[in-house]
Coordinates of C-alpha atoms and ligand atoms in Angstrom, one line a residue:
X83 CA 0.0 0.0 0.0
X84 CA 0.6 3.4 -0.7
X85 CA 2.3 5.8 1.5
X86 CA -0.1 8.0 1.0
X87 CA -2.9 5.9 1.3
X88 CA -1.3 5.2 4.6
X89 CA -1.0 8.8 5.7
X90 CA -4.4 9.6 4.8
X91 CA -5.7 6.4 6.6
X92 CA -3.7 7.8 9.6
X93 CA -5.4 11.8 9.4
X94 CA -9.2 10.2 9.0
X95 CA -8.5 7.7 12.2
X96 CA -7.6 10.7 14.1
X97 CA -10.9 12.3 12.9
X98 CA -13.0 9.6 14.2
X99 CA -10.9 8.9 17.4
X100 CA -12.4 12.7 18.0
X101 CA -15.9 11.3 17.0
X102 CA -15.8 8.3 19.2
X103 CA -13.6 9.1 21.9
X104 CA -11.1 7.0 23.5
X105 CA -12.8 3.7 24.5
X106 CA -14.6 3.4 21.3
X107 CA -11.8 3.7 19.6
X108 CA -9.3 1.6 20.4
X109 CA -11.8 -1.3 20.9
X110 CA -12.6 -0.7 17.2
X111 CA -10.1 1.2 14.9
X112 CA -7.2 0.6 16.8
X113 CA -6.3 -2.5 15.2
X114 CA -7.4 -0.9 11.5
X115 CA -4.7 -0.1 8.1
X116 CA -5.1 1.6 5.0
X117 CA -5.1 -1.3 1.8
X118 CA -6.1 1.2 -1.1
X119 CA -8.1 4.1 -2.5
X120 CA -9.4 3.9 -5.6
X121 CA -12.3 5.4 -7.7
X122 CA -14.5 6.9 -4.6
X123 CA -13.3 4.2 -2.2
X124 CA -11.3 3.5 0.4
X125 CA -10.8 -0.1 1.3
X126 CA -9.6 -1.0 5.3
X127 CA -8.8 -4.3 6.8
X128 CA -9.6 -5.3 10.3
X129 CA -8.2 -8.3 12.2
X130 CA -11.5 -10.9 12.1
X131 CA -14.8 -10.9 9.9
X132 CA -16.7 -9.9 12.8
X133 CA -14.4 -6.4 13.4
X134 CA -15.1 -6.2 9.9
X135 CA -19.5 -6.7 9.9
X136 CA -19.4 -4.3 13.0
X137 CA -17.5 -1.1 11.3
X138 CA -20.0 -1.8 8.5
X139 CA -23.2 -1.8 10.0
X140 CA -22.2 1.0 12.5
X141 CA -19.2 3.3 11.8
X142 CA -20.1 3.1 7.5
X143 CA -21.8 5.9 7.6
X144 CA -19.2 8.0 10.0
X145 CA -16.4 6.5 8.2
X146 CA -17.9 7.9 4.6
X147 CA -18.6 11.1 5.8
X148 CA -14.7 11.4 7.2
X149 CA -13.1 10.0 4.3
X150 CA -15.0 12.2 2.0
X151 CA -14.0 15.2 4.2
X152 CA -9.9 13.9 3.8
X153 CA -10.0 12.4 0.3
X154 CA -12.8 14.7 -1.8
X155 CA -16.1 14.2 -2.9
X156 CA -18.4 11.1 -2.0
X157 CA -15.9 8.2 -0.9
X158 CA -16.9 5.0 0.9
X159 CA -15.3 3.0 3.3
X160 CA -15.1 -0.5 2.4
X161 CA -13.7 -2.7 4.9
X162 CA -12.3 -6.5 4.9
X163 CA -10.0 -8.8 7.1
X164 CA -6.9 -8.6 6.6
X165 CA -5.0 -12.3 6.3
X166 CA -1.3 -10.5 8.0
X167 CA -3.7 -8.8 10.7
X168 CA -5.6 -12.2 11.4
X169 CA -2.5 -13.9 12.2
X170 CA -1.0 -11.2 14.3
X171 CA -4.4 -12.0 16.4
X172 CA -4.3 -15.0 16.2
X173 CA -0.6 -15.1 18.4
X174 CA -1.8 -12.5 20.4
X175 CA -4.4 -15.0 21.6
X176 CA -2.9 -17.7 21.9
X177 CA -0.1 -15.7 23.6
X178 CA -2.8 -14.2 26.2
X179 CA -4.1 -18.0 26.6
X180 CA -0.4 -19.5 27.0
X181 CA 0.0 -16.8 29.7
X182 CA -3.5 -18.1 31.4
X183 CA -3.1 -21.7 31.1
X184 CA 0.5 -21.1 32.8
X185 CA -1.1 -19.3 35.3
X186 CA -4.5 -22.2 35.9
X187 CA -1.6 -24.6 36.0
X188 CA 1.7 -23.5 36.8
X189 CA 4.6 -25.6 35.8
X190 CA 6.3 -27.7 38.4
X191 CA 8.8 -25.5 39.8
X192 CA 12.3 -26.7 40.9
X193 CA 12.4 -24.5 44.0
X194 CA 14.0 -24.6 46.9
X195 CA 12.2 -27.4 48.3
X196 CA 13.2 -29.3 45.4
X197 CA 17.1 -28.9 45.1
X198 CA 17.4 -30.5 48.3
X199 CA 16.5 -33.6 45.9
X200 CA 20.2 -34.7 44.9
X201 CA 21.7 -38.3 43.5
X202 CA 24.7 -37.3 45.8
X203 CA 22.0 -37.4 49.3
X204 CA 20.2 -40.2 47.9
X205 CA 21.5 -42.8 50.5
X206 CA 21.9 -46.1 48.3
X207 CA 21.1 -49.6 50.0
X208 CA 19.8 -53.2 48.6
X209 CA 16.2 -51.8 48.4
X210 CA 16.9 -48.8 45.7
X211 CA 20.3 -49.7 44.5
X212 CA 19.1 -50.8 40.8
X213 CA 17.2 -47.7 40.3
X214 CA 20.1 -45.6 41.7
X215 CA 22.4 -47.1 39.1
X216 CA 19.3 -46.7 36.3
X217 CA 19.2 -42.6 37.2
X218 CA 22.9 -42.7 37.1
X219 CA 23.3 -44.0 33.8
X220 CA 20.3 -42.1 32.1
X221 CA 22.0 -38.4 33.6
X222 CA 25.1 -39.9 32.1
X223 CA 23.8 -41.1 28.8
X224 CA 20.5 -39.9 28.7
X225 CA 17.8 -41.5 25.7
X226 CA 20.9 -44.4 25.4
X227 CA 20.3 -46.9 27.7
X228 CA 17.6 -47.3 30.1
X229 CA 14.9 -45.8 28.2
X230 CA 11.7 -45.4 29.1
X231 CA 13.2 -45.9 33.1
X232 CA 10.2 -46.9 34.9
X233 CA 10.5 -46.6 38.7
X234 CA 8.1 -47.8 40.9
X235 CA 7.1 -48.4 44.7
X236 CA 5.7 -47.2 47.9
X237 CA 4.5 -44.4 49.3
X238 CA 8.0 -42.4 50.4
X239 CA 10.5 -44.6 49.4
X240 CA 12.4 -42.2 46.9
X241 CA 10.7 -42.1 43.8
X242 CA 9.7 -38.1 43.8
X243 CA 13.6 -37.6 45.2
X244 CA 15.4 -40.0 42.3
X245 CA 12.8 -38.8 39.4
X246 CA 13.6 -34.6 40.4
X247 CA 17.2 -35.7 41.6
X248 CA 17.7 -36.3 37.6
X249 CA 15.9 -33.8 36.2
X250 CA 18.2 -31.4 38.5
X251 CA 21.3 -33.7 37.5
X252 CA 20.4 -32.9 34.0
X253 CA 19.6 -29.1 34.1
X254 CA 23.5 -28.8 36.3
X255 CA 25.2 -29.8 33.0
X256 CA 24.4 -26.6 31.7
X257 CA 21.2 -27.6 29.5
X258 CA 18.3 -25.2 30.9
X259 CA 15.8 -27.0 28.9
X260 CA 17.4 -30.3 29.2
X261 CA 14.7 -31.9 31.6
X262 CA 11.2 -31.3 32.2
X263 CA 9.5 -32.6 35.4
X264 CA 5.8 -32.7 35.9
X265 CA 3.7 -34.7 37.5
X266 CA 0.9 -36.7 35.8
X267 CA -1.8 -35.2 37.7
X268 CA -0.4 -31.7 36.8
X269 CA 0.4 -33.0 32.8
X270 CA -3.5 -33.9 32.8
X271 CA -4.8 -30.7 34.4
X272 CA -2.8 -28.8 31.4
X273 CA -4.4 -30.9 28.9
X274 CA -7.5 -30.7 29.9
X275 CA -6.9 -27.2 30.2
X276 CA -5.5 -27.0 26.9
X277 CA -8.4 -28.5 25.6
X278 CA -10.8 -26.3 26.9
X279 CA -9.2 -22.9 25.5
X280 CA -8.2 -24.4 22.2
X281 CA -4.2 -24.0 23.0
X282 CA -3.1 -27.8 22.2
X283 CA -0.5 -27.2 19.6
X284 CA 1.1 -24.6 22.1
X285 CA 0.5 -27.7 25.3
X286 CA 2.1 -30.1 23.0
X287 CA 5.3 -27.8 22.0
X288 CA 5.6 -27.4 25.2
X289 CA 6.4 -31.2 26.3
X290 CA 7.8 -31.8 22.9
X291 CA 10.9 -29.4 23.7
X292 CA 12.3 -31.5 26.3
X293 CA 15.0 -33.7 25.5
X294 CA 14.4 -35.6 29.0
X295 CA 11.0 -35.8 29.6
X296 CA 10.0 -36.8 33.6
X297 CA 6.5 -37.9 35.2
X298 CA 5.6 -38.3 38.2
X299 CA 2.7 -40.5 39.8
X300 CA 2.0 -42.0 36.2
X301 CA -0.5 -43.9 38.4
X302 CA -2.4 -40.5 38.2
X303 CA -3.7 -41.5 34.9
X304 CA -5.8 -44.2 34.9
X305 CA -9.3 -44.1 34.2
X306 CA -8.5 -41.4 32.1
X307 CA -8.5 -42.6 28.7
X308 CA -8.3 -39.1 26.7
X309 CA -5.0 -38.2 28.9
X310 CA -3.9 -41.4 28.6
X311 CA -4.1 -41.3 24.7
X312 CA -2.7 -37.8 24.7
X313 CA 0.1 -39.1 27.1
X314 CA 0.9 -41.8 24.5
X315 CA 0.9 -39.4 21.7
X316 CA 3.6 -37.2 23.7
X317 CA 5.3 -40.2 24.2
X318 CA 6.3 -41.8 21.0
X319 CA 6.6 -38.5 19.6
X320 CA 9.9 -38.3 22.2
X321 CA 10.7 -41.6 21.7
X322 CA 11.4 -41.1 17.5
X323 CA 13.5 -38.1 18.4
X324 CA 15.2 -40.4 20.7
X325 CA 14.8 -38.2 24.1
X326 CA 15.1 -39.5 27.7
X327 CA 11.6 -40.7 28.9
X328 CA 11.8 -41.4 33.1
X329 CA 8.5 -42.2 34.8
X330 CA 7.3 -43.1 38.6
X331 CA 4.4 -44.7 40.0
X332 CA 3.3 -46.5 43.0
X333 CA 2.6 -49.7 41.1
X334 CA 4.2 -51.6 38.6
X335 CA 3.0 -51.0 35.2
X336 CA 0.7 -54.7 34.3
X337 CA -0.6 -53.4 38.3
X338 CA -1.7 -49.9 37.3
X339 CA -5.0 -50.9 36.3
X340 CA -7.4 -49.2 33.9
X341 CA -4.2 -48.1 31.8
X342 CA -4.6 -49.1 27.9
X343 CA -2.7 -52.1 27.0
X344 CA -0.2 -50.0 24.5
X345 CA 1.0 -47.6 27.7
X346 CA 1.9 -50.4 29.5
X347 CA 3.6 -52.1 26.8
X348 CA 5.6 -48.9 25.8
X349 CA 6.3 -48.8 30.0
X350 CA 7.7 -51.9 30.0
X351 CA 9.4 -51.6 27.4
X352 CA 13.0 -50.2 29.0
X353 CA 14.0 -50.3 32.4
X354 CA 11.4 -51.6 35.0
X355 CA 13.2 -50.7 38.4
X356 CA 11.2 -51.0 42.2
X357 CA 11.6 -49.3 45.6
X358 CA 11.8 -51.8 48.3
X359 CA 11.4 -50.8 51.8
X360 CA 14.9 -49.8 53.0
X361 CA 16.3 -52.7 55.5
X362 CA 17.8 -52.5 59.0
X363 CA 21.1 -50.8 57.7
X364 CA 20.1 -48.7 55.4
X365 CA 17.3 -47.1 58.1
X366 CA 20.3 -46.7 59.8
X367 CA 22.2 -44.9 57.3
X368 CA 19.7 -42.4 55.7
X369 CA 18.9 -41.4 59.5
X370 CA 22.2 -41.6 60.7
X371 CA 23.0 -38.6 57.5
X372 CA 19.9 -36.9 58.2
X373 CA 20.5 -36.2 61.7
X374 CA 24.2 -35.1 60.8
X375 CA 22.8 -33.3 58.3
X376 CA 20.7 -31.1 60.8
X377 CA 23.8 -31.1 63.0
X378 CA 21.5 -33.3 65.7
X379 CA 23.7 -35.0 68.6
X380 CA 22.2 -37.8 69.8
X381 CA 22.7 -40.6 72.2
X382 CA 24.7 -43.7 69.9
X383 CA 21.7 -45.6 70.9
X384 CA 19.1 -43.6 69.2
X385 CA 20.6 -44.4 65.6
X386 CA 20.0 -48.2 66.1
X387 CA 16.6 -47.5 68.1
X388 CA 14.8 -45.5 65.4
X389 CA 16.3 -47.7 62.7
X390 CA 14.9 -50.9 64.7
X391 CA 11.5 -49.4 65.5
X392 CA 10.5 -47.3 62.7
X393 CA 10.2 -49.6 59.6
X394 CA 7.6 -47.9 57.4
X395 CA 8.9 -45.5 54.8
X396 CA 12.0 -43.3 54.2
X397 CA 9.3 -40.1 55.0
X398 CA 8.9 -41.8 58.8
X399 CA 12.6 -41.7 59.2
X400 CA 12.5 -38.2 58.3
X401 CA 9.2 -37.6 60.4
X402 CA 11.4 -39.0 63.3
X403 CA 14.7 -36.2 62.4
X404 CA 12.3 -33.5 62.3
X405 CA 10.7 -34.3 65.9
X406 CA 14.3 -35.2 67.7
X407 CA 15.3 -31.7 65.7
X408 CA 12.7 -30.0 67.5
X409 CA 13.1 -31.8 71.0
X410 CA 17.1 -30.9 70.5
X411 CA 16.3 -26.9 70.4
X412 CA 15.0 -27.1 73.7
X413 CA 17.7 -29.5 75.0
X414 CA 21.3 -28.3 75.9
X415 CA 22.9 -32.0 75.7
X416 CA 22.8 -34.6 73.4
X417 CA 19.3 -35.9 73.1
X418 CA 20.0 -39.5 75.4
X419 CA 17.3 -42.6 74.6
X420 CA 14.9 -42.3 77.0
X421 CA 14.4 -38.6 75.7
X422 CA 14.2 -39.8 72.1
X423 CA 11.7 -42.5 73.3
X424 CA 9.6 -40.6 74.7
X425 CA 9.3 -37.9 71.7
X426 CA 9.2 -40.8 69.0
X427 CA 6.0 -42.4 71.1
X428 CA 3.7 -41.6 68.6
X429 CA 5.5 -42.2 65.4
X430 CA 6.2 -45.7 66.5
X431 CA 2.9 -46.8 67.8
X432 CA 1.4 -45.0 64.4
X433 CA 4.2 -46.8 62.4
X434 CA 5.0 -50.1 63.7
X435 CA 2.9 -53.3 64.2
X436 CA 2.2 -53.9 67.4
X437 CA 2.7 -57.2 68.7
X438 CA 0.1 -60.1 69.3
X439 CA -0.3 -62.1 71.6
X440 CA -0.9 -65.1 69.5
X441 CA 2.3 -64.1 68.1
X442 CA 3.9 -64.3 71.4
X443 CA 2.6 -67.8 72.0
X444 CA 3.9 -68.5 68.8
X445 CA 7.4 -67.9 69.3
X446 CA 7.9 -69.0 72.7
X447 CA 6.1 -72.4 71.5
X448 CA 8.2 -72.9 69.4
X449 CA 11.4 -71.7 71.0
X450 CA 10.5 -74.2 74.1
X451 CA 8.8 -77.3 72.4
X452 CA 5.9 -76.5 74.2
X453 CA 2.1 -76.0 72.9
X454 CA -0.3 -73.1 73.1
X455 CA -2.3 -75.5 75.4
X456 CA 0.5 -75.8 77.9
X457 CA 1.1 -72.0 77.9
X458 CA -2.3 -71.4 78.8
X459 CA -2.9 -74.6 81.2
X460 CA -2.8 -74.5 85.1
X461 CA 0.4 -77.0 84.7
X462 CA 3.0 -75.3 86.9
X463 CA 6.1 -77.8 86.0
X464 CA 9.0 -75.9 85.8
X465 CA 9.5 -76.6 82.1
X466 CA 5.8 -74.9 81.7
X467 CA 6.2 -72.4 83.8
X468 CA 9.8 -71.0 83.1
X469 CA 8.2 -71.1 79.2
X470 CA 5.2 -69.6 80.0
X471 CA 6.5 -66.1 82.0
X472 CA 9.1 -65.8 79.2
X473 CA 6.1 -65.5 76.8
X474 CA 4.5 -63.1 79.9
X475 CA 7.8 -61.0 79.5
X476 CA 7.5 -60.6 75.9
X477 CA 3.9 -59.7 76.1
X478 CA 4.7 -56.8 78.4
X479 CA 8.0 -55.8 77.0
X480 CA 7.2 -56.1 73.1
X481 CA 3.7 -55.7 73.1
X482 CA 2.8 -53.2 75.9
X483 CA 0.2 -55.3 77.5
X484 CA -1.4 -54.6 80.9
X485 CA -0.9 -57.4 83.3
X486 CA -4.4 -58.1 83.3
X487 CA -4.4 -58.6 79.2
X488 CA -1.7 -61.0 80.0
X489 CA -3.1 -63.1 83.1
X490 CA -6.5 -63.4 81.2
X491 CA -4.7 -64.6 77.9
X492 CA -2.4 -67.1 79.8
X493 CA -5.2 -68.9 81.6
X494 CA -6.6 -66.9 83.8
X495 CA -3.9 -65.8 86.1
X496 CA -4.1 -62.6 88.1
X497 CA -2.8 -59.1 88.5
X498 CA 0.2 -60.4 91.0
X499 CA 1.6 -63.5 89.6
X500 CA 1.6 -61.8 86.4
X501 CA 4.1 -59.1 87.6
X502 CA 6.2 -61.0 89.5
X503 CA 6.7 -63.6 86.4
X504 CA 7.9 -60.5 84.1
X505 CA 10.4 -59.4 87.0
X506 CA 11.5 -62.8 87.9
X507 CA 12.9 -63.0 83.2
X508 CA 13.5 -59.9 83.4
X509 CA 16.2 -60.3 86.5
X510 CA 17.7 -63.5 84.9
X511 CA 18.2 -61.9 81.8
X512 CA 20.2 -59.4 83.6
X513 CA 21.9 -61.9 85.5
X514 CA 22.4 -64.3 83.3
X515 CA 24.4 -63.3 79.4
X516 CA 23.6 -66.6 77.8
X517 CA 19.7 -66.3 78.9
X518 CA 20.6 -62.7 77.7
X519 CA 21.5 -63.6 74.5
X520 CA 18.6 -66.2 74.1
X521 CA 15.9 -63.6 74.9
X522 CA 17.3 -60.8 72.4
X523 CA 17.3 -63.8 69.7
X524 CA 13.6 -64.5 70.5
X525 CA 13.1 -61.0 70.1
X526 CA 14.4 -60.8 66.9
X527 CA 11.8 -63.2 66.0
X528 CA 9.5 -60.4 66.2
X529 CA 11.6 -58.2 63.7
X530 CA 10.6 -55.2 65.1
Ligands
ADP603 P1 7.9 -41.0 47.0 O1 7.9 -40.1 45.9 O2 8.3 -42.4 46.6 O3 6.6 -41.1 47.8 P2 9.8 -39.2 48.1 O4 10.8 -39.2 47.0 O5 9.0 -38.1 48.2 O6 8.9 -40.5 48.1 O7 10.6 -39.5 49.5 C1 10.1 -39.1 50.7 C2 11.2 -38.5 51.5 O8 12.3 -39.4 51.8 C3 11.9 -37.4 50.8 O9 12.1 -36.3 51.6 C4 13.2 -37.9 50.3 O10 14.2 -37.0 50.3 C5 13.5 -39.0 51.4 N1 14.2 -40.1 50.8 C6 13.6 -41.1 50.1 N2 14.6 -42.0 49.7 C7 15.8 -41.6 50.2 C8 17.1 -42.1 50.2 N3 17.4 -43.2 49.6 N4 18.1 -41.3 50.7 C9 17.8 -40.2 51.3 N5 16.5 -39.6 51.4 C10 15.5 -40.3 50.9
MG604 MG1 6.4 -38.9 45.1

């Protein structure tokens, strides 16, 4: 177009700016240019056929009289969308919607919270050593070996810390956009989101950047078929570019349930690697660092008492840091056992299984040769008896039961006899180091 035609464009939108005032204005001619004049008319385009019917059927006649005014005698104002202008929309759009669907559902952030997630504090034992080595080897090599790594397990055994311990691996060899960590549940709130407002090419550029791709809680997604299919889709569309897939989930893949039959093949189709719950030594270990690593001093005893008696998941050992941490800001010396008893009460009677009585029974039974019968009968042979208060021992010591639970369970014995059989073991085992020795076996039995 003409500079002229521009220039003149530019003097009659000034005109009706004064016409309309401000408001009017920018919400209509604003977004307006010049094409051409030619024979009594000037033609404009507008961004969108709608713009376009609007200015007709209400500025024409405004717009005529103006134009005339500028460009002589009777000119008219035709006006049409303009293809450049459409697109320029278009992005601004899609732009304001990208902005939106960020804000509805922001990204996972690697904050604060989740630096703390390193490969360096992940403590390796038996239970996680084959997934440690499977993040190791996709941060050194990633989309070559173990690809898709599928890591599954429990509730707080590691997976969230391994899957963001990578992804911030990744991003520290200098490759911003290296790894992208979300979790299923946020992956499906995007899409659906995406859906909604029309934004899916910009939702699936997004994922189809990454060179590592990592999901969390893939577990998140069944029972819903159209994520599902649009998680699949995402999927292979990494895998032919030959990028890192790494996925979690509290199940194994076949155990998911209500997943489509061609996720769980392509799941299964790399590296299947499970979370066990950690054993006695590596209980020790990770709370062992985690108490260094909050500068606690403790009792030695404490280490081997909260590794013995809190058996649940890598989140209870921490559960049981963060309360000695607090106990220890109001303590001036090392926190000693009875003190870290005392404030771990609750997280071990939450967290461990309490002992049985039958369970008891069972043990001593078959530690002695004795039968549940004999245990429980009014025999008082010293073979039957000696058996029987070691059981009444373990009932109180293990199992916390009141001497009444016990004298009921073991035939009907009362308050008295009751006590004086658990203080009768429990001054031989005192006395006596092979006795000792026997007891702490039986106790094992328990594996508390
Ligand atoms: P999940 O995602 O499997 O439920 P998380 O990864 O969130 O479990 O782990 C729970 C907590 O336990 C986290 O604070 C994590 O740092 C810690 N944790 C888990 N495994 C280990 C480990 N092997 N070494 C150190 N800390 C661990
Ligand atoms: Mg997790």
């Amino acid at each position: 177009m003409e500079a002229a035609t521009v220039a003149v464009w530019g003097d009659i939108l000034s005109d009706v700016r004064k016409e309309v005032g401000e408001t009017r204005f920018n919400l209509w001619f604003k977004n307006t240019i010049a094409i051409r004049v030619s024979e009594g008319a000037l033609t404009i385009g507008v961004p969108s056929g709608f713009m376009a019917e609007w200015l007709e059927s209400h500025y024409q006649t405004l717009l005529a009289k103006l134009a005339s005014a500028r460009l002589g005698a009777r000119t008219a104002v035709k006006v049409v969308v303009d293809g450049e202008l459409f697109r320029a929309k278009r992005r601004e759009e899609s732009r304001a919607k990208e902005e939106l669907l960020e804000e509805a559902a922001p990204r996972e952030k690697l904050g604060v919270e989740a630096r703390r997630f390193t490969l360096d504090n992940f403590v390796v034992g038996p239970c996680n050593s084959v997934a440690y080595a499977a993040a190791l080897k996709v941060v050194e090599a990633p989309g070559e070996v173990y690809n898709p790594l599928f890591i599954h397990g429990g509730v707080g055994l590691g997976k969230t810390h391994l899957l963001v311990a990578i992804a911030n691996a990744l991003r520290g060899k200098g490759r911003a956009s290296a790894a992208e960590y979300v979790s299923a549940e946020g992956f499906t709130n995007r899409f659906l989101f995406a859906l909604r407002n029309g934004t899916l090419d910009a939702f699936r550029a997004g994922y189809r950047r990454a060179k590592t791709l990592i999901i969390d809680d893939v577990h998140f997604l069944a029972s819903k078929p159209a994520t599902q299919d649009e998680f699949l889709s995402t999927f292979n569309s990494l895998s032919r570019e030959g990028c890192q897939i790494v996925m979690a989930s509290d199940s194994h893949p076949k155990l998911i349930g209500k997943l489509k039959e061609t996720l769980v093949t392509r799941f299964l189709s790399g590296m299947v690697a499970k979370l066990e719950k950690p054993g006695y030594a590596t209980r020790r270990e990770i709370f062992s660092r985690k108490a260094a690593d909050r500068n606690l001093r403790l009792a030695d005893e404490v280490a081997d008492f909260v590794a013995k008696r809190i058996k649940g998941s890598i989140r209870e050992i921490e559960g049981a840091v963060n309360t000695l941490a607090a106990y220890a800001t109001l303590a001036k010396s090392p926190i000693d056992m009875a003190t870290a008893a005392e404030a771990l009460k609750g997280l071990i009677e939450g967290g461990s299984r309490p002992v049985r009585l039958p369970e008891v029974e069972a043990v001593v039974t078959a530690y002695s040769g004795l039968s549940e019968g004999d245990l429980r009968s009014a025999r008082r042979t010293r073979p039957v008896s000696q058996a029987r208060h070691l059981a009444m021992y373990l009932a109180r010591s293990l199992g916390g039961f009141s001497y009444e639970e016990i004298g009921n369970h073991f035939g009907g014995r009362n308050h008295s006899s009751v006590v004086s059989a658990v203080e009768k073991v429990a001054g031989q085992v005192n006395e006596d180091a092979q006795f000792a020795r026997e007891v702490a076996a039986l106790k094992a039995e328990f594996g508390l």
